[in-house]
Amino acid sequence: MTTDADPDAGPDPDTGADAVAEVFAALADPTRRRILDALAAHGEATATVLAAELPVSRQAIVKHLGVLDRAGLVAGHREGREARYRVIPERLGVTARWMDRVAATWDTRLSAIKRLAEGE
């Protein structure tokens, strides 16, 4: 994949555009961003631990963790009666690379406009 691709184009399996859209949708909510930050700080935590730190109920934490899980940002596993969650950084990496490509494309476009405006 080259940086010449249109970053505004629809989903492209080679660029992970579907993954990027899921990540953006999941991170659009400030509570989910706080949950992700808390999980990153703990390394691993239960919904009960997260609810004790954040101003939302355990049930709300569980629902937010479900959204983050579907976006591929966290993974949970059972330990006894509780589910423990941890951050999965790969989807964030895919999103960061997509944003880098968008930035590079716009840098190229703006440089071309600048050259035209300056009469080069």
Coordinates of C-alpha atoms in Angstrom, one line a residue, residues 23-118:
V23 CA -11.5 2.0 17.0
F24 CA -12.7 5.6 16.4
A25 CA -16.3 4.6 17.2
A26 CA -15.2 2.9 20.4
L27 CA -13.0 5.8 21.5
A28 CA -15.6 8.5 20.7
D29 CA -17.0 8.0 24.2
P30 CA -14.9 9.7 26.9
T31 CA -15.8 7.0 29.5
R32 CA -14.4 4.3 27.2
R33 CA -11.2 6.3 26.8
R34 CA -10.9 6.5 30.6
I35 CA -11.5 2.8 30.9
L36 CA -8.8 2.1 28.4
D37 CA -6.4 4.4 30.3
A38 CA -7.2 2.7 33.6
L39 CA -6.6 -0.7 32.0
A40 CA -3.3 0.4 30.6
A41 CA -2.3 1.7 34.0
H42 CA -3.3 -1.6 35.8
G43 CA -2.1 -4.0 33.1
E44 CA -5.2 -6.0 33.8
A45 CA -8.4 -5.4 35.8
T46 CA -11.9 -6.5 36.5
A47 CA -15.0 -4.4 35.9
T48 CA -15.4 -4.2 39.7
V49 CA -11.9 -2.6 40.0
L50 CA -12.6 -0.2 37.2
A51 CA -16.0 0.8 38.6
A52 CA -14.3 1.6 41.9
E53 CA -12.1 4.1 40.1
L54 CA -14.5 5.6 37.6
P55 CA -17.8 7.5 38.2
V56 CA -19.9 4.9 36.5
S57 CA -21.6 1.7 37.7
R58 CA -20.1 -1.8 37.3
Q59 CA -22.9 -2.6 34.8
A60 CA -22.0 0.4 32.7
I61 CA -18.3 -0.6 32.8
V62 CA -19.2 -4.0 31.5
K63 CA -21.2 -2.6 28.6
H64 CA -18.3 -0.2 27.7
L65 CA -15.8 -3.1 27.9
G66 CA -18.1 -5.0 25.5
V67 CA -17.8 -2.1 23.0
L68 CA -14.0 -2.0 23.5
D69 CA -13.8 -5.8 23.1
R70 CA -15.8 -5.7 19.8
A71 CA -13.4 -3.0 18.5
G72 CA -10.5 -5.2 19.4
L73 CA -9.0 -2.8 22.0
V74 CA -9.4 -5.1 25.0
A75 CA -9.6 -8.8 25.7
G76 CA -11.1 -10.6 28.7
H77 CA -10.6 -13.9 30.2
R78 CA -12.3 -15.6 33.1
E79 CA -10.6 -16.2 36.4
G80 CA -13.0 -17.9 38.8
R81 CA -16.2 -15.8 38.9
E82 CA -14.7 -12.7 37.4
A83 CA -13.6 -11.6 34.0
R84 CA -10.2 -9.8 33.8
Y85 CA -9.5 -7.4 31.0
R86 CA -6.4 -6.1 29.4
V87 CA -5.5 -3.7 26.6
I88 CA -4.8 -5.1 23.1
P89 CA -2.5 -2.5 21.5
E90 CA -2.5 -3.8 17.9
R91 CA -5.7 -2.0 16.8
L92 CA -4.3 1.2 18.2
G93 CA -1.2 0.6 16.1
V94 CA -3.3 0.1 12.9
T95 CA -5.2 3.3 13.7
A96 CA -2.0 5.2 14.3
R97 CA -0.5 4.0 11.0
W98 CA -3.7 5.1 9.2
M99 CA -3.5 8.5 10.7
D100 CA 0.2 8.8 9.7
R101 CA -0.9 8.0 6.1
V102 CA -3.6 10.6 6.2
A103 CA -1.2 13.2 7.6
A104 CA 1.4 12.3 4.9
T105 CA -1.2 12.7 2.2
W106 CA -2.3 16.1 3.5
D107 CA 1.3 17.2 3.8
T108 CA 1.9 16.4 0.2
R109 CA -1.3 18.2 -0.9
L110 CA -0.5 21.3 1.2
S111 CA 3.1 21.4 -0.2
A112 CA 1.7 21.3 -3.8
I113 CA -0.7 24.1 -3.0
K114 CA 2.1 26.1 -1.5
R115 CA 4.2 25.6 -4.6
L116 CA 1.4 26.7 -6.8
A117 CA 0.7 29.8 -4.6
E118 CA 4.3 30.8 -4.6

